[in-house]
mmCIF file of C-alpha atoms in Angstrom:
data_model
loop_
_atom_site.group_PDB
_atom_site.id
_atom_site.type_symbol
_atom_site.label_atom_id
_atom_site.label_comp_id
_atom_site.label_asym_id
_atom_site.label_seq_id
_atom_site.Cartn_x
_atom_site.Cartn_y
_atom_site.Cartn_z
ATOM 1 C CA MET A 1 93.701 89.332 74.199
ATOM 2 C CA HIS A 2 94.829 90.819 70.909
ATOM 3 C CA LEU A 3 95.362 94.272 71.717
ATOM 4 C CA ALA A 4 96.356 95.498 68.550
ATOM 5 C CA ARG A 5 92.400 95.748 68.250
ATOM 6 C CA PHE A 6 92.432 99.029 69.716
ATOM 7 C CA PRO A 7 94.244 102.348 68.681
ATOM 8 C CA ARG A 8 97.474 102.783 70.480
ATOM 9 C CA VAL A 9 100.322 105.324 70.116
ATOM 10 C CA ARG A 10 103.733 103.937 70.972
ATOM 11 C CA LEU A 11 104.895 106.121 73.829
ATOM 12 C CA ALA A 12 106.733 104.204 76.615
ATOM 13 C CA HIS A 13 110.085 102.128 76.769
ATOM 14 C CA LEU A 14 108.932 98.573 77.023
ATOM 15 C CA PRO A 15 109.055 96.149 78.203
ATOM 16 C CA THR A 16 110.112 97.858 81.870
ATOM 17 C CA PRO A 17 112.322 95.989 83.682
ATOM 18 C CA LEU A 18 111.451 93.084 86.383
ATOM 19 C CA GLU A 19 113.960 93.195 88.834
ATOM 20 C CA PRO A 20 114.924 91.624 92.522
ATOM 21 C CA LEU A 21 115.082 94.026 95.721
ATOM 22 C CA PRO A 22 117.785 91.883 97.279
ATOM 23 C CA ARG A 23 118.723 94.166 100.317
ATOM 24 C CA LEU A 24 114.968 95.214 100.943
ATOM 25 C CA SER A 25 114.096 91.784 100.602
ATOM 26 C CA GLU A 26 116.375 90.551 103.398
ATOM 27 C CA GLU A 27 115.240 93.706 105.577
ATOM 28 C CA LEU A 28 111.584 92.545 105.314
ATOM 29 C CA GLY A 29 111.943 88.756 105.002
ATOM 30 C CA VAL A 30 109.949 88.490 101.635
ATOM 31 C CA ASP A 31 111.371 87.749 98.076
ATOM 32 C CA LEU A 32 110.814 91.130 96.778
ATOM 33 C CA TRP A 33 110.791 91.863 93.425
ATOM 34 C CA ILE A 34 110.038 95.351 91.288
ATOM 35 C CA LYS A 35 108.153 96.326 88.447
ATOM 36 C CA ARG A 36 109.917 99.099 87.117
ATOM 37 C CA ASP A 37 106.907 101.331 85.656
ATOM 38 C CA ASP A 38 109.203 104.529 86.988
ATOM 39 C CA CYS A 39 111.301 103.399 83.713
ATOM 40 C CA THR A 40 108.806 104.058 80.888
ATOM 41 C CA GLY A 41 110.544 106.955 79.633
ATOM 42 C CA LEU A 42 107.846 109.596 78.896
ATOM 43 C CA ALA A 43 108.291 112.815 80.865
ATOM 44 C CA GLY A 44 110.501 110.809 83.108
ATOM 45 C CA GLY A 45 108.558 107.862 83.354
ATOM 46 C CA GLY A 46 105.398 106.485 85.435
ATOM 47 C CA ASN A 47 102.517 104.216 85.026
ATOM 48 C CA LYS A 48 100.110 106.913 83.038
ATOM 49 C CA THR A 49 102.472 106.497 79.916
ATOM 50 C CA ARG A 50 100.898 102.886 79.222
ATOM 51 C CA LYS A 51 97.143 104.347 79.713
ATOM 52 C CA LEU A 52 98.160 107.021 77.531
ATOM 53 C CA GLU A 53 99.232 105.084 74.533
ATOM 54 C CA PHE A 54 95.637 103.791 74.306
ATOM 55 C CA LEU A 55 94.311 107.095 75.096
ATOM 56 C CA LEU A 56 96.328 109.000 72.547
ATOM 57 C CA GLY A 57 95.732 106.276 70.230
ATOM 58 C CA ASP A 58 91.705 106.755 70.666
ATOM 59 C CA ALA A 59 92.244 110.860 70.572
ATOM 60 C CA LEU A 60 94.032 110.947 67.484
ATOM 61 C CA GLU A 61 91.843 108.407 65.701
ATOM 62 C CA GLN A 62 88.997 111.002 66.919
ATOM 63 C CA GLY A 63 90.706 113.668 65.107
ATOM 64 C CA ALA A 64 91.231 115.637 68.218
ATOM 65 C CA ASP A 65 93.769 118.618 68.464
ATOM 66 C CA THR A 66 93.689 119.062 72.123
ATOM 67 C CA LEU A 67 94.073 116.980 75.242
ATOM 68 C CA VAL A 68 91.785 117.727 78.318
ATOM 69 C CA THR A 69 92.303 116.685 81.562
ATOM 70 C CA GLN A 70 92.831 116.834 85.360
ATOM 71 C CA GLY A 71 94.668 116.350 88.779
ATOM 72 C CA ALA A 72 95.651 117.185 91.982
ATOM 73 C CA VAL A 73 98.579 119.992 92.074
ATOM 74 C CA GLN A 74 101.374 117.345 91.900
ATOM 75 C CA SER A 75 99.673 114.932 89.741
ATOM 76 C CA ASN A 76 102.258 112.798 87.801
ATOM 77 C CA HIS A 77 98.976 111.495 85.264
ATOM 78 C CA VAL A 78 99.093 115.604 84.313
ATOM 79 C CA ARG A 79 102.777 115.667 83.890
ATOM 80 C CA GLN A 80 102.437 112.530 81.653
ATOM 81 C CA THR A 81 99.604 114.258 79.322
ATOM 82 C CA ALA A 82 101.195 116.874 78.902
ATOM 83 C CA ALA A 83 104.188 115.593 77.920
ATOM 84 C CA ALA A 84 102.293 113.174 75.398
ATOM 85 C CA ALA A 85 100.608 115.882 73.829
ATOM 86 C CA ALA A 86 103.431 117.871 73.164
ATOM 87 C CA SER A 87 105.373 114.832 71.668
ATOM 88 C CA HIS A 88 102.516 114.947 68.979
ATOM 89 C CA GLY A 89 101.728 118.622 68.261
ATOM 90 C CA LEU A 90 98.844 118.487 70.322
ATOM 91 C CA ALA A 91 97.805 121.326 72.437
ATOM 92 C CA CYS A 92 97.067 120.507 76.459
ATOM 93 C CA GLU A 93 94.519 122.074 79.004
ATOM 94 C CA ILE A 94 94.909 120.778 82.475
ATOM 95 C CA ILE A 95 93.096 121.699 85.788
ATOM 96 C CA LEU A 96 94.773 121.359 89.069
ATOM 97 C CA GLU A 97 92.847 120.925 92.032
ATOM 98 C CA GLU A 98 94.220 122.063 95.307
ATOM 99 C CA ARG A 99 93.123 119.137 96.711
ATOM 100 C CA THR A 100 95.916 119.104 99.792
ATOM 101 C CA GLY A 101 95.298 122.265 100.659
ATOM 102 C CA SER A 102 98.759 123.340 100.791
ATOM 103 C CA THR A 103 100.173 126.650 99.707
ATOM 104 C CA ALA A 104 104.290 125.807 99.969
ATOM 105 C CA VAL A 105 105.934 127.158 97.515
ATOM 106 C CA ASP A 106 107.310 123.627 96.379
ATOM 107 C CA TYR A 107 104.494 122.512 96.295
ATOM 108 C CA VAL A 108 102.387 125.063 94.371
ATOM 109 C CA GLY A 109 105.392 125.495 91.832
ATOM 110 C CA ASN A 110 107.962 122.976 91.626
ATOM 111 C CA GLY A 111 108.307 119.308 90.548
ATOM 112 C CA ASN A 112 105.578 118.389 88.471
ATOM 113 C CA VAL A 113 103.818 121.815 88.040
ATOM 114 C CA LEU A 114 107.051 122.823 86.665
ATOM 115 C CA LEU A 115 107.430 120.077 83.936
ATOM 116 C CA ASP A 116 103.729 120.991 83.268
ATOM 117 C CA ARG A 117 104.751 124.413 82.361
ATOM 118 C CA LEU A 118 107.865 123.134 80.746
ATOM 119 C CA PHE A 119 106.011 121.056 78.262
ATOM 120 C CA GLY A 120 103.476 124.034 77.432
ATOM 121 C CA ALA A 121 100.202 122.965 78.825
ATOM 122 C CA GLY A 122 97.591 125.598 79.696
ATOM 123 C CA ILE A 123 97.117 125.398 83.601
ATOM 124 C CA ARG A 124 93.820 126.584 85.368
ATOM 125 C CA ARG A 125 93.390 125.614 89.268
ATOM 126 C CA VAL A 126 90.611 125.028 91.262
ATOM 127 C CA PRO A 127 89.863 124.690 94.858
ATOM 128 C CA GLY A 128 89.633 121.635 96.384
ATOM 129 C CA GLY A 129 86.350 119.433 96.545
ATOM 130 C CA THR A 130 85.407 120.791 93.308
ATOM 131 C CA ASP A 131 83.302 118.932 90.956
ATOM 132 C CA MET A 132 86.168 118.133 88.589
ATOM 133 C CA ALA A 133 83.876 116.432 85.972
ATOM 134 C CA ALA A 134 81.779 119.570 85.438
ATOM 135 C CA GLU A 135 84.893 121.313 85.306
ATOM 136 C CA LEU A 136 86.559 118.944 82.581
ATOM 137 C CA GLU A 137 83.578 119.597 80.221
ATOM 138 C CA LYS A 138 83.426 123.340 81.136
ATOM 139 C CA THR A 139 87.285 123.139 79.763
ATOM 140 C CA ALA A 140 86.209 121.159 76.430
ATOM 141 C CA ASP A 141 83.386 123.260 75.579
ATOM 142 C CA GLN A 142 86.048 126.500 75.903
ATOM 143 C CA VAL A 143 88.079 124.462 73.390
ATOM 144 C CA ARG A 144 84.920 124.230 71.093
ATOM 145 C CA ALA A 145 84.127 127.587 71.154
ATOM 146 C CA ARG A 146 87.772 128.634 70.086
ATOM 147 C CA GLY A 147 87.718 125.908 66.944
ATOM 148 C CA GLY A 148 89.289 123.202 68.683
ATOM 149 C CA ARG A 149 88.447 119.306 69.083
ATOM 150 C CA PRO A 150 89.102 118.511 72.326
ATOM 151 C CA TYR A 151 89.496 114.772 73.780
ATOM 152 C CA VAL A 152 88.809 114.544 77.451
ATOM 153 C CA ILE A 153 90.791 112.341 79.683
ATOM 154 C CA PRO A 154 89.631 111.506 83.066
ATOM 155 C CA GLY A 155 92.017 111.682 86.092
ATOM 156 C CA GLY A 156 94.415 109.417 86.121
ATOM 157 C CA GLY A 157 93.866 108.374 82.655
ATOM 158 C CA SER A 158 91.390 105.704 84.755
ATOM 159 C CA ASN A 159 88.646 104.603 82.124
ATOM 160 C CA ALA A 160 88.201 101.010 80.047
ATOM 161 C CA VAL A 161 90.750 102.956 77.439
ATOM 162 C CA GLY A 162 93.191 103.893 79.607
ATOM 163 C CA ALA A 163 93.124 100.669 81.777
ATOM 164 C CA LEU A 164 94.094 98.718 78.895
ATOM 165 C CA GLY A 165 97.786 99.678 79.342
ATOM 166 C CA TYR A 166 97.793 97.542 82.294
ATOM 167 C CA VAL A 167 96.159 94.641 80.795
ATOM 168 C CA ASP A 168 99.223 95.094 78.239
ATOM 169 C CA CYS A 169 101.241 95.086 82.011
ATOM 170 C CA ALA A 170 99.684 92.248 83.211
ATOM 171 C CA ARG A 171 100.596 90.493 80.067
ATOM 172 C CA GLU A 172 104.131 91.748 79.929
ATOM 173 C CA ILE A 173 104.684 90.568 83.938
ATOM 174 C CA VAL A 174 103.795 87.085 83.120
ATOM 175 C CA VAL A 175 105.571 86.747 80.280
ATOM 176 C CA GLN A 176 108.922 88.144 81.954
ATOM 177 C CA ALA A 177 108.323 85.969 85.392
ATOM 178 C CA ASP A 178 108.149 82.782 83.115
ATOM 179 C CA GLU A 179 111.274 83.736 81.276
ATOM 180 C CA LEU A 180 112.597 84.058 85.121
ATOM 181 C CA ASP A 181 110.997 80.883 86.209
ATOM 182 C CA LEU A 182 109.737 83.220 88.773
ATOM 183 C CA PRO A 183 106.347 81.639 90.244
ATOM 184 C CA ILE A 184 104.625 85.428 91.648
ATOM 185 C CA ASP A 185 102.471 84.938 94.507
ATOM 186 C CA ARG A 186 100.991 88.540 94.917
ATOM 187 C CA ILE A 187 101.470 91.469 93.121
ATOM 188 C CA VAL A 188 101.198 94.998 95.119
ATOM 189 C CA THR A 189 100.394 98.157 93.855
ATOM 190 C CA ALA A 190 99.005 101.728 95.037
ATOM 191 C CA THR A 191 95.701 102.050 93.935
ATOM 192 C CA GLY A 192 94.206 105.472 93.513
ATOM 193 C CA SER A 193 92.303 106.518 90.486
ATOM 194 C CA ALA A 194 91.636 102.891 89.897
ATOM 195 C CA GLY A 195 93.055 102.393 86.538
ATOM 196 C CA THR A 196 96.379 100.388 87.053
ATOM 197 C CA HIS A 197 94.571 97.948 89.722
ATOM 198 C CA ALA A 198 91.708 97.206 87.541
ATOM 199 C CA GLY A 199 93.752 96.834 84.391
ATOM 200 C CA LEU A 200 95.864 94.687 86.241
ATOM 201 C CA VAL A 201 93.056 92.968 87.466
ATOM 202 C CA ALA A 202 91.003 92.228 84.436
ATOM 203 C CA GLY A 203 94.514 91.506 82.417
ATOM 204 C CA LEU A 204 95.423 88.630 84.649
ATOM 205 C CA ALA A 205 91.890 87.562 84.626
ATOM 206 C CA VAL A 206 91.586 87.187 80.816
ATOM 207 C CA MET A 207 94.589 85.482 80.512
ATOM 208 C CA GLY A 208 93.548 82.848 83.188
ATOM 209 C CA ALA A 209 96.738 83.751 85.283
ATOM 210 C CA ASP A 210 95.856 82.992 88.938
ATOM 211 C CA VAL A 211 98.046 86.161 90.470
ATOM 212 C CA PRO A 212 96.214 88.056 93.144
ATOM 213 C CA VAL A 213 96.718 91.475 93.416
ATOM 214 C CA LEU A 214 96.722 93.790 96.551
ATOM 215 C CA GLY A 215 95.948 97.576 96.240
ATOM 216 C CA ILE A 216 97.289 99.725 98.493
ATOM 217 C CA GLY A 217 94.648 102.569 99.116
ATOM 218 C CA VAL A 218 96.025 106.323 98.541
ATOM 219 C CA ARG A 219 92.809 108.278 98.970
ATOM 220 C CA ALA A 220 89.562 106.453 99.452
ATOM 221 C CA PRO A 221 88.007 103.935 102.202
ATOM 222 C CA LYS A 222 88.044 100.488 101.519
ATOM 223 C CA GLU A 223 84.517 99.974 100.496
ATOM 224 C CA LYS A 224 84.515 102.586 98.218
ATOM 225 C CA GLN A 225 87.970 101.803 96.838
ATOM 226 C CA GLU A 226 87.286 98.255 96.055
ATOM 227 C CA ALA A 227 83.795 99.056 94.208
ATOM 228 C CA SER A 228 85.788 101.669 91.740
ATOM 229 C CA VAL A 229 88.288 98.896 90.848
ATOM 230 C CA LEU A 230 85.769 96.284 90.562
ATOM 231 C CA LYS A 231 83.303 98.459 88.442
ATOM 232 C CA LEU A 232 86.362 99.475 85.942
ATOM 233 C CA ALA A 233 87.789 96.117 86.112
ATOM 234 C CA ARG A 234 84.761 94.364 84.881
ATOM 235 C CA GLU A 235 84.028 97.387 82.396
ATOM 236 C CA THR A 236 87.952 96.845 80.778
ATOM 237 C CA ALA A 237 87.302 92.989 80.673
ATOM 238 C CA MET A 238 83.820 93.978 78.771
ATOM 239 C CA LEU A 239 86.078 95.907 76.118
ATOM 240 C CA LEU A 240 88.016 93.097 75.690
ATOM 241 C CA GLY A 241 85.132 90.710 75.134
ATOM 242 C CA ARG A 242 85.233 88.779 78.243
ATOM 243 C CA PRO A 243 82.360 90.587 80.268
ATOM 244 C CA ASP A 244 82.386 87.706 83.226
ATOM 245 C CA ALA A 245 86.160 87.162 83.838
ATOM 246 C CA VAL A 246 86.138 89.364 86.594
ATOM 247 C CA THR A 247 85.023 88.257 90.247
ATOM 248 C CA ASP A 248 84.239 90.342 93.379
ATOM 249 C CA ALA A 249 86.815 88.483 95.106
ATOM 250 C CA MET A 250 89.759 89.465 92.278
ATOM 251 C CA VAL A 251 89.539 93.040 93.734
ATOM 252 C CA VAL A 252 91.150 93.530 97.399
ATOM 253 C CA ALA A 253 92.593 96.871 98.606
ATOM 254 C CA ASP A 254 94.013 97.721 102.149
ATOM 255 C CA CYS A 255 93.158 101.316 102.704
ATOM 256 C CA GLY A 256 94.766 101.466 106.220
ATOM 257 C CA TYR A 257 98.103 103.533 105.101
ATOM 258 C CA VAL A 258 96.437 106.584 103.709
ATOM 259 C CA GLY A 259 97.164 108.459 106.811
ATOM 260 C CA ALA A 260 95.951 111.992 107.199
ATOM 261 C CA GLY A 261 94.609 112.072 103.444
ATOM 262 C CA TYR A 262 95.578 112.208 99.720
ATOM 263 C CA GLY A 263 98.925 113.629 99.150
ATOM 264 C CA LEU A 264 99.668 114.203 102.783
ATOM 265 C CA ILE A 265 102.649 112.911 104.210
ATOM 266 C CA ASP A 266 103.701 111.388 107.401
ATOM 267 C CA GLN A 267 106.668 109.861 108.949
ATOM 268 C CA GLY A 268 105.758 106.608 108.017
ATOM 269 C CA VAL A 269 106.053 107.235 104.046
ATOM 270 C CA VAL A 270 109.493 108.978 104.879
ATOM 271 C CA ASP A 271 110.473 106.081 106.498
ATOM 272 C CA ALA A 272 109.181 104.259 103.499
ATOM 273 C CA LEU A 273 110.988 106.332 100.791
ATOM 274 C CA THR A 274 113.935 106.214 102.945
ATOM 275 C CA LEU A 275 114.301 102.554 103.233
ATOM 276 C CA ALA A 276 113.837 101.808 99.615
ATOM 277 C CA ALA A 277 116.229 104.498 98.565
ATOM 278 C CA ARG A 278 118.848 103.063 101.133
ATOM 279 C CA THR A 279 118.483 99.314 100.543
ATOM 280 C CA ASP A 280 118.328 99.143 97.018
ATOM 281 C CA ALA A 281 118.539 102.952 95.871
ATOM 282 C CA ILE A 282 115.003 103.015 94.618
ATOM 283 C CA LEU A 283 113.432 106.274 94.583
ATOM 284 C CA LEU A 284 109.591 106.410 95.547
ATOM 285 C CA ASP A 285 107.032 109.295 95.236
ATOM 286 C CA PRO A 286 105.284 110.772 98.253
ATOM 287 C CA VAL A 287 101.589 110.286 97.295
ATOM 288 C CA TYR A 288 101.321 106.819 95.539
ATOM 289 C CA THR A 289 104.468 104.685 95.998
ATOM 290 C CA GLY A 290 105.432 105.860 99.477
ATOM 291 C CA LYS A 291 102.146 104.707 100.768
ATOM 292 C CA ALA A 292 102.174 101.654 98.788
ATOM 293 C CA MET A 293 105.479 100.780 100.346
ATOM 294 C CA LYS A 294 104.402 102.014 103.668
ATOM 295 C CA GLY A 295 101.803 99.391 103.561
ATOM 296 C CA LEU A 296 103.746 97.056 102.088
ATOM 297 C CA ILE A 297 106.654 97.064 104.622
ATOM 298 C CA ALA A 298 104.075 97.083 107.518
ATOM 299 C CA LEU A 299 101.921 94.006 105.712
ATOM 300 C CA ALA A 300 105.816 91.930 105.741
ATOM 301 C CA ARG A 301 106.701 92.872 109.322
ATOM 302 C CA ALA A 302 103.147 91.742 110.438
ATOM 303 C CA GLY A 303 103.756 88.685 108.532
ATOM 304 C CA ARG A 304 101.245 88.969 105.980
ATOM 305 C CA PHE A 305 103.541 87.601 103.428
ATOM 306 C CA THR A 306 104.447 84.367 104.758
ATOM 307 C CA SER A 307 102.624 80.886 105.636
ATOM 308 C CA ALA A 308 103.631 77.525 106.826
ATOM 309 C CA SER A 309 105.213 76.910 103.524
ATOM 310 C CA GLY A 310 107.365 79.891 103.355
ATOM 311 C CA GLY A 311 107.436 83.458 102.114
ATOM 312 C CA GLU A 312 105.971 84.698 99.240
ATOM 313 C CA THR A 313 107.345 86.174 95.931
ATOM 314 C CA VAL A 314 105.994 89.491 96.000
ATOM 315 C CA VAL A 315 106.026 91.974 92.827
ATOM 316 C CA PHE A 316 105.489 95.518 93.603
ATOM 317 C CA LEU A 317 104.713 97.963 90.901
ATOM 318 C CA HIS A 318 106.611 100.905 90.497
ATOM 319 C CA THR A 319 104.416 103.813 88.911
ATOM 320 C CA GLY A 320 106.628 106.285 89.253
ATOM 321 C CA GLY A 321 106.445 109.897 90.524
ATOM 322 C CA ALA A 322 109.601 110.528 91.738
ATOM 323 C CA GLN A 323 109.353 113.910 90.014
ATOM 324 C CA GLY A 324 107.092 115.155 92.763
ATOM 325 C CA LEU A 325 109.817 114.721 95.573
ATOM 326 C CA ALA A 326 110.656 118.213 94.364
ATOM 327 C CA GLY A 327 107.217 119.709 95.523
ATOM 328 C CA TYR A 328 107.643 118.091 99.140
ATOM 329 C CA HIS A 329 111.443 119.237 99.820
ATOM 330 C CA GLY A 330 110.354 121.361 102.799
ATOM 331 C CA GLU A 331 108.369 118.656 104.481
ATOM 332 C CA LEU A 332 110.541 115.743 103.286
ATOM 333 C CA ASP A 333 113.510 118.086 104.874
ATOM 334 C CA ALA A 334 112.279 118.494 107.926
ATOM 335 C CA MET A 335 111.545 114.910 108.091
ATOM 336 C CA LEU A 336 114.467 112.862 107.040
#
């Protein structure tokens, strides 16, 4: 795929480990492995670091001096963007959408929000349901008005440039699996802003690696989520010079585990967090990996990952986000 053609700034500790989860595997009856993208390093790690390597590379090539982005109040993407900006002497302006409606002290000021402030980002809050694309342009115009050179990054870093980070991750997973003599039957990941899911699909398709990806939705309904992922996966494949590589059948999302809505937790999420922590000492987050693991557990127990020929080997992509646990302290404490 020759990703060296694209501007890139090395931010992540790569390759991240691909490790077995022996106790959780025994609990679920599945050969479960974990791709540790919570260990990418930047600001505590997470999946957005891979995307930011290409986004920041593009920003610097364009001569930008300010990164502008947005996310929900406890956004992992915003935290990592603020850190990437700080590490390269750029300003960072972020817009936090009050998407969940929570006014809990921990949620609005602890966890990722505290880290955003620590990295020196400028923070502006807007109500849930705000047109975030318009707010990004508004902030970019304000940066230009004071003489700055903004580079706008969409929520989640999810455009074709950002998705290149997960094209690279797809390559990395295949290389590691080959080194381990590990035939992977399926990759499971949280799917939200679509960049991680789309990048994996595009990368695997362009390589010709026949490994299906199952996205567990954290926000949108199935039809909308799959359409978003498919569109971005095709845009990413086009950027790689293979516009016909991605087919409709390659994009699958199960959005039955969202619960009451984005960023809203329930007992199933807390049970998933607890099981991962108390079996293989894995810290998940309440918004993305907690819901993805909630779905994986339910599907495993329903026999989704087994067939007449035996159980599947499943790789769970850990996209990070444990820094957000502190923002949910009150709710978690009541459910644990």
